[in-house]
């Protein structure tokens, strides 16, 4: 393990980028931080990982019968209960109530076109999974019983997606729930949009997002909202991950309109998170950036490759396609 401590002169802040585990036998994309002690991750080859001591030790598991799946997203509620979703067809949603000792299949779809991109929960009972369009209709799955059953509510979204418009399963964070019923879903491809519902997915509004778009490899890959108004969208072109012409946008009205920051992120980014209203972290395969003023100015702090990022208190966690899990420790956060 190595420690990288770099003083940020402009903000008088220090950070430590600390590897918690290196080169696990899986490509990690799913990350759920319950608190500073309990963290779940998920990835390829059917692997799910869990720590209950802040990353000092990890337990790795492969749900029996699902060893070939790529679990792109995980939602954990404590050290016992978690839900995982895979990408591709057939699509599965699995549920555990005993810390991963056993898993129950609560959803299966064998349609050749099914591709689930991510999920988020309003509370322990109510959650939403979204997937790529089938017949131009975004796939929406709603649970009211903590993931034990799922209802297809795709018909609630009246607007058809354009041919070539879809979501991205790069980090499971192109969907976010907030408060009582609010949810945002971001897309990309030939066009990039933000789909917003204020009532658990019953009714939807669609807002165009002017991030880089127009190709199947471009669009919004991750969103994070600090509150119902203030949010960040990141993405770009994952095939040109060092390009940064228009990879990050900010909103102050819940996604209706978006503005460019003063100094952008330094490449394609597939994950973004608020640590507090001022401190933000964005990451991707070409590096990690931080902002100390709510996303207006970004500073690159590492060239290491990551897929997803999530925060708990003063600790930020990042996961990579090479099975690496890092903690970004930050001092003097304002």
Coordinates of C-alpha atoms in Angstrom, one line a residue:
X1 CA 0.0 0.0 0.0
X2 CA 1.2 3.5 -0.7
X3 CA 0.0 6.8 0.5
X4 CA -0.3 9.9 -1.6
X5 CA -0.7 13.1 0.5
X6 CA -0.9 16.3 -1.5
X7 CA -1.6 19.7 -0.1
X8 CA -4.1 21.8 -2.0
X9 CA -2.7 25.2 -1.6
X10 CA -5.8 27.1 -2.9
X11 CA -8.1 25.6 -0.3
X12 CA -5.6 24.6 2.4
X13 CA -6.9 21.1 2.3
X14 CA -5.1 17.8 2.3
X15 CA -6.1 14.4 1.0
X16 CA -4.8 10.9 1.2
X17 CA -5.6 8.4 -1.6
X18 CA -5.4 5.1 0.1
X19 CA -5.7 1.6 -1.5
X20 CA -8.0 -0.6 0.5
X21 CA -7.7 -3.6 -1.7
X22 CA -5.8 -4.0 -5.0
X23 CA -6.5 -6.3 -8.0
X24 CA -9.5 -8.3 -6.8
X25 CA -10.5 -10.8 -9.5
X26 CA -13.3 -8.6 -10.9
X27 CA -14.0 -5.4 -12.7
X28 CA -15.9 -3.2 -10.2
X29 CA -18.7 -0.8 -11.1
X30 CA -21.3 -1.1 -8.4
X31 CA -20.6 0.8 -5.2
X32 CA -22.9 1.4 -2.2
X33 CA -21.6 3.2 0.9
X34 CA -23.9 2.7 3.9
X35 CA -21.6 4.5 6.3
X36 CA -17.9 4.8 7.0
X37 CA -17.8 1.1 8.1
X38 CA -20.2 -0.7 5.8
X39 CA -19.5 -0.7 2.1
X40 CA -20.6 -3.0 -0.6
X41 CA -19.2 -3.4 -4.2
X42 CA -20.2 -5.4 -7.2
X43 CA -18.7 -6.4 -10.5
X44 CA -17.9 -8.9 -13.2
X45 CA -17.6 -12.7 -12.9
X46 CA -20.6 -12.6 -10.4
X47 CA -18.5 -11.0 -7.6
X48 CA -19.9 -9.0 -4.7
X49 CA -17.7 -7.6 -2.0
X50 CA -18.4 -6.3 1.5
X51 CA -16.5 -4.6 4.3
X52 CA -17.9 -3.9 7.8
X53 CA -14.7 -2.3 9.1
X54 CA -14.2 0.6 6.8
X55 CA -12.2 -1.4 4.2
X56 CA -9.6 -3.0 6.5
X57 CA -10.9 -6.4 5.5
X58 CA -13.2 -7.6 2.7
X59 CA -15.5 -10.5 2.2
X60 CA -15.9 -11.7 -1.4
X61 CA -18.8 -13.8 -2.6
X62 CA -20.3 -15.1 -5.8
X63 CA -24.1 -15.8 -5.7
X64 CA -24.5 -19.5 -6.7
X65 CA -25.7 -19.9 -10.2
X66 CA -24.9 -16.3 -11.2
X67 CA -21.1 -16.5 -11.5
X68 CA -21.0 -15.3 -15.1
X69 CA -23.0 -12.2 -14.6
X70 CA -21.7 -8.6 -14.5
X71 CA -23.3 -6.9 -11.5
X72 CA -23.1 -3.2 -12.5
X73 CA -25.0 -1.8 -9.5
X74 CA -25.5 -2.7 -5.8
X75 CA -27.8 -1.0 -3.2
X76 CA -27.1 -1.8 0.4
X77 CA -29.0 -0.8 3.5
X78 CA -26.9 -2.3 6.2
X79 CA -24.3 -5.2 6.6
X80 CA -27.1 -7.7 6.1
X81 CA -29.4 -6.4 3.4
X82 CA -28.4 -5.6 -0.2
X83 CA -29.7 -5.8 -3.8
X84 CA -27.7 -6.3 -7.0
X85 CA -28.5 -5.8 -10.6
X86 CA -26.6 -7.2 -13.6
X87 CA -26.2 -5.7 -17.1
X88 CA -27.1 -7.6 -20.2
X89 CA -29.6 -10.4 -21.0
X90 CA -31.0 -12.2 -19.2
X91 CA -31.5 -9.5 -16.6
X92 CA -31.6 -10.4 -12.9
X93 CA -32.2 -8.7 -9.6
X94 CA -31.0 -10.5 -6.6
X95 CA -31.7 -9.9 -2.9
X96 CA -29.9 -10.9 0.3
X97 CA -31.0 -10.5 3.9
X98 CA -28.2 -12.4 5.5
X99 CA -25.1 -10.5 4.5
X100 CA -24.7 -12.4 1.2
X101 CA -24.7 -15.9 2.5
X102 CA -27.8 -16.6 0.4
X103 CA -29.4 -14.7 -2.5
X104 CA -32.9 -14.7 -3.7
X105 CA -33.8 -14.0 -7.4
X106 CA -36.6 -11.4 -7.3
X107 CA -36.6 -10.5 -11.0
X108 CA -35.7 -12.1 -14.3
X109 CA -36.2 -10.9 -17.9
X110 CA -35.0 -13.1 -20.8
X111 CA -35.9 -10.5 -23.5
X112 CA -32.8 -10.3 -25.8
X113 CA -33.1 -6.5 -25.7
X114 CA -33.2 -6.0 -21.9
X115 CA -30.2 -4.1 -20.4
X116 CA -30.6 -2.7 -16.9
X117 CA -28.4 0.3 -16.2
X118 CA -28.8 1.3 -12.5
X119 CA -31.0 1.6 -9.5
X120 CA -31.6 3.8 -6.5
X121 CA -33.9 3.8 -3.5
X122 CA -35.9 6.5 -1.7
X123 CA -35.9 4.4 1.5
X124 CA -35.6 0.8 2.5
X125 CA -38.8 -0.2 0.9
X126 CA -39.2 2.0 -2.2
X127 CA -36.8 1.9 -5.2
X128 CA -36.5 2.2 -8.9
X129 CA -34.4 0.3 -11.6
X130 CA -34.1 1.7 -15.1
X131 CA -32.8 0.2 -18.3
X132 CA -32.2 0.8 -22.0
X133 CA -35.3 1.3 -24.2
X134 CA -37.2 -1.6 -25.7
X135 CA -39.2 -0.4 -28.7
X136 CA -38.1 3.1 -27.8
X137 CA -39.6 2.8 -24.3
X138 CA -37.3 3.2 -21.3
X139 CA -37.5 0.2 -19.0
X140 CA -38.7 1.2 -15.4
X141 CA -39.1 -1.3 -12.6
X142 CA -40.6 -0.2 -9.2
X143 CA -40.5 -1.9 -5.9
X144 CA -42.5 -1.1 -2.8
X145 CA -41.4 -4.0 -0.6
X146 CA -37.6 -3.5 -0.4
X147 CA -36.8 -5.3 -3.6
X148 CA -38.7 -8.6 -3.0
X149 CA -41.0 -7.9 -6.0
X150 CA -40.8 -5.5 -9.0
X151 CA -43.5 -3.9 -11.1
X152 CA -42.9 -2.7 -14.7
X153 CA -44.0 1.0 -14.8
X154 CA -42.4 1.8 -18.2
X155 CA -45.8 3.0 -19.6
X156 CA -45.8 5.8 -17.0
X157 CA -43.2 7.6 -19.2
X158 CA -45.1 8.8 -22.2
X159 CA -42.2 10.1 -24.2
X160 CA -40.4 7.7 -26.4
X161 CA -36.6 7.7 -26.5
X162 CA -34.9 8.5 -29.8
X163 CA -33.3 5.7 -31.7
X164 CA -29.8 5.6 -30.4
X165 CA -30.6 7.2 -27.0
X166 CA -30.0 5.0 -24.0
X167 CA -28.6 4.9 -20.5
X168 CA -25.1 4.0 -19.3
X169 CA -24.3 1.2 -16.8
X170 CA -20.7 2.5 -16.2
X171 CA -21.3 3.1 -12.5
X172 CA -24.9 2.7 -11.7
X173 CA -25.1 6.4 -10.9
X174 CA -27.0 7.8 -13.9
X175 CA -30.1 7.5 -11.7
X176 CA -30.7 9.3 -8.4
X177 CA -33.6 9.4 -6.0
X178 CA -34.1 12.1 -3.4
X179 CA -36.6 12.9 -0.7
X180 CA -40.2 11.7 -1.1
X181 CA -40.6 10.6 -4.7
X182 CA -38.0 12.7 -6.5
X183 CA -35.9 10.8 -9.1
X184 CA -33.6 11.8 -12.0
X185 CA -32.4 9.6 -14.8
X186 CA -29.8 10.6 -17.4
X187 CA -29.3 9.3 -20.9
X188 CA -26.8 9.7 -23.7
X189 CA -26.0 8.5 -27.2
X190 CA -27.5 10.4 -30.1
X191 CA -29.0 12.8 -27.5
X192 CA -28.7 13.4 -23.8
X193 CA -31.7 14.0 -21.6
X194 CA -32.7 14.2 -18.0
X195 CA -35.9 12.4 -17.1
X196 CA -37.4 13.7 -13.8
X197 CA -40.3 12.6 -11.7
X198 CA -41.5 14.1 -8.4
X199 CA -43.9 11.3 -7.5
X200 CA -42.1 7.9 -7.6
X201 CA -42.1 7.6 -11.3
X202 CA -45.8 8.1 -11.9
X203 CA -45.4 11.2 -14.1
X204 CA -42.3 12.5 -15.8
X205 CA -40.7 15.7 -17.2
X206 CA -37.9 15.6 -19.8
X207 CA -35.1 18.2 -19.9
X208 CA -32.4 18.3 -22.6
X209 CA -28.9 18.2 -21.2
X210 CA -26.3 20.0 -23.4
X211 CA -23.3 17.7 -22.5
X212 CA -21.2 16.2 -25.3
X213 CA -23.5 13.8 -27.3
X214 CA -24.2 12.5 -30.7
X215 CA -22.4 9.2 -30.7
X216 CA -23.1 5.9 -28.9
X217 CA -20.1 6.5 -26.6
X218 CA -21.1 10.0 -25.5
X219 CA -23.6 11.5 -23.0
X220 CA -24.3 11.7 -19.3
X221 CA -22.7 8.8 -17.4
X222 CA -23.4 10.0 -13.8
X223 CA -25.5 12.5 -11.9
X224 CA -25.6 13.7 -8.3
X225 CA -27.9 16.1 -6.7
X226 CA -27.1 17.8 -3.4
X227 CA -30.7 18.9 -3.0
X228 CA -33.8 19.2 -5.3
X229 CA -32.2 22.1 -7.1
X230 CA -28.4 21.8 -7.0
X231 CA -26.8 19.1 -9.1
X232 CA -23.9 17.9 -11.3
X233 CA -23.8 15.8 -14.4
X234 CA -20.6 14.3 -15.8
X235 CA -19.8 12.1 -18.8
X236 CA -18.1 12.7 -22.1
X237 CA -16.8 10.1 -24.6
X238 CA -15.5 7.0 -23.0
X239 CA -13.6 6.1 -26.2
X240 CA -11.7 9.4 -25.9
X241 CA -11.4 9.6 -22.1
X242 CA -8.8 12.4 -22.0
X243 CA -11.0 14.8 -24.0
X244 CA -12.8 17.4 -21.7
X245 CA -14.4 19.9 -24.0
X246 CA -17.9 19.5 -22.5
X247 CA -17.8 16.7 -19.9
X248 CA -19.4 18.4 -16.8
X249 CA -22.4 20.6 -16.3
X250 CA -24.1 22.2 -13.3
X251 CA -27.8 22.9 -12.5
X252 CA -29.5 25.1 -10.0
X253 CA -33.1 24.3 -10.9
X254 CA -33.3 20.6 -10.7
X255 CA -32.0 19.7 -14.1
X256 CA -34.2 22.0 -16.2
X257 CA -31.2 24.0 -17.4
X258 CA -27.5 23.4 -17.2
X259 CA -24.4 25.6 -17.2
X260 CA -20.7 24.9 -17.8
X261 CA -18.3 25.4 -14.9
X262 CA -15.4 27.9 -15.0
X263 CA -12.7 25.1 -15.0
X264 CA -14.0 21.7 -16.1
X265 CA -13.0 18.2 -15.1
X266 CA -10.0 16.8 -16.9
X267 CA -11.5 14.1 -19.0
X268 CA -14.3 11.6 -19.4
X269 CA -16.0 10.9 -16.0
X270 CA -18.3 8.1 -15.1
X271 CA -18.9 9.0 -11.4
X272 CA -19.5 12.2 -9.4
X273 CA -20.5 12.9 -5.9
X274 CA -21.1 15.7 -3.4
X275 CA -19.2 15.3 -0.1
X276 CA -20.9 18.5 1.1
X277 CA -22.4 21.5 -0.8
X278 CA -18.9 22.8 -1.7
X279 CA -16.7 19.7 -1.9
X280 CA -17.3 17.4 -4.9
X281 CA -15.4 14.5 -6.5
X282 CA -15.6 13.3 -10.1
X283 CA -13.8 10.2 -11.4
X284 CA -13.3 8.2 -14.6
X285 CA -10.8 6.0 -16.5
X286 CA -8.5 9.0 -17.1
X287 CA -8.4 10.3 -13.5
X288 CA -10.0 12.0 -10.6
X289 CA -10.9 15.6 -10.0
X290 CA -12.1 17.6 -7.0
X291 CA -13.9 20.9 -6.6
X292 CA -14.0 23.0 -3.4
X293 CA -16.7 25.4 -4.6
X294 CA -19.6 23.3 -5.6
X295 CA -18.3 22.2 -9.0
X296 CA -17.5 25.6 -10.5
X297 CA -13.7 24.9 -10.6
X298 CA -12.1 21.5 -10.8
X299 CA -8.6 20.3 -10.0
X300 CA -7.1 17.0 -11.1
X301 CA -5.6 15.1 -8.2
X302 CA -4.9 11.7 -9.7
X303 CA -4.4 9.9 -13.1
X304 CA -5.5 6.5 -11.6
X305 CA -8.4 4.8 -13.4
X306 CA -11.7 4.4 -11.6
X307 CA -15.3 3.7 -12.6
X308 CA -17.4 4.9 -9.6
X309 CA -17.2 7.1 -6.5
X310 CA -19.4 7.5 -3.4
X311 CA -19.0 9.4 -0.2
X312 CA -19.7 9.0 3.5
X313 CA -18.9 11.8 6.0
X314 CA -15.3 12.8 5.3
X315 CA -14.4 9.6 3.4
X316 CA -14.8 9.1 -0.3
X317 CA -14.5 5.6 -1.9
X318 CA -13.5 4.8 -5.5
X319 CA -13.6 1.5 -7.4
X320 CA -11.9 0.5 -10.6
X321 CA -12.1 -1.9 -13.5
X322 CA -9.0 -3.7 -12.2
X323 CA -10.7 -4.7 -8.9
X324 CA -9.1 -1.8 -7.0
X325 CA -10.9 -0.1 -4.1
X326 CA -9.5 3.2 -2.8
X327 CA -10.4 5.6 0.0
X328 CA -9.9 9.3 -0.5
X329 CA -9.4 10.8 3.0
X330 CA -9.9 14.6 3.1
X331 CA -9.1 17.0 5.9
X332 CA -10.4 20.5 6.6
X333 CA -13.5 20.2 4.5
X334 CA -15.5 23.5 4.4

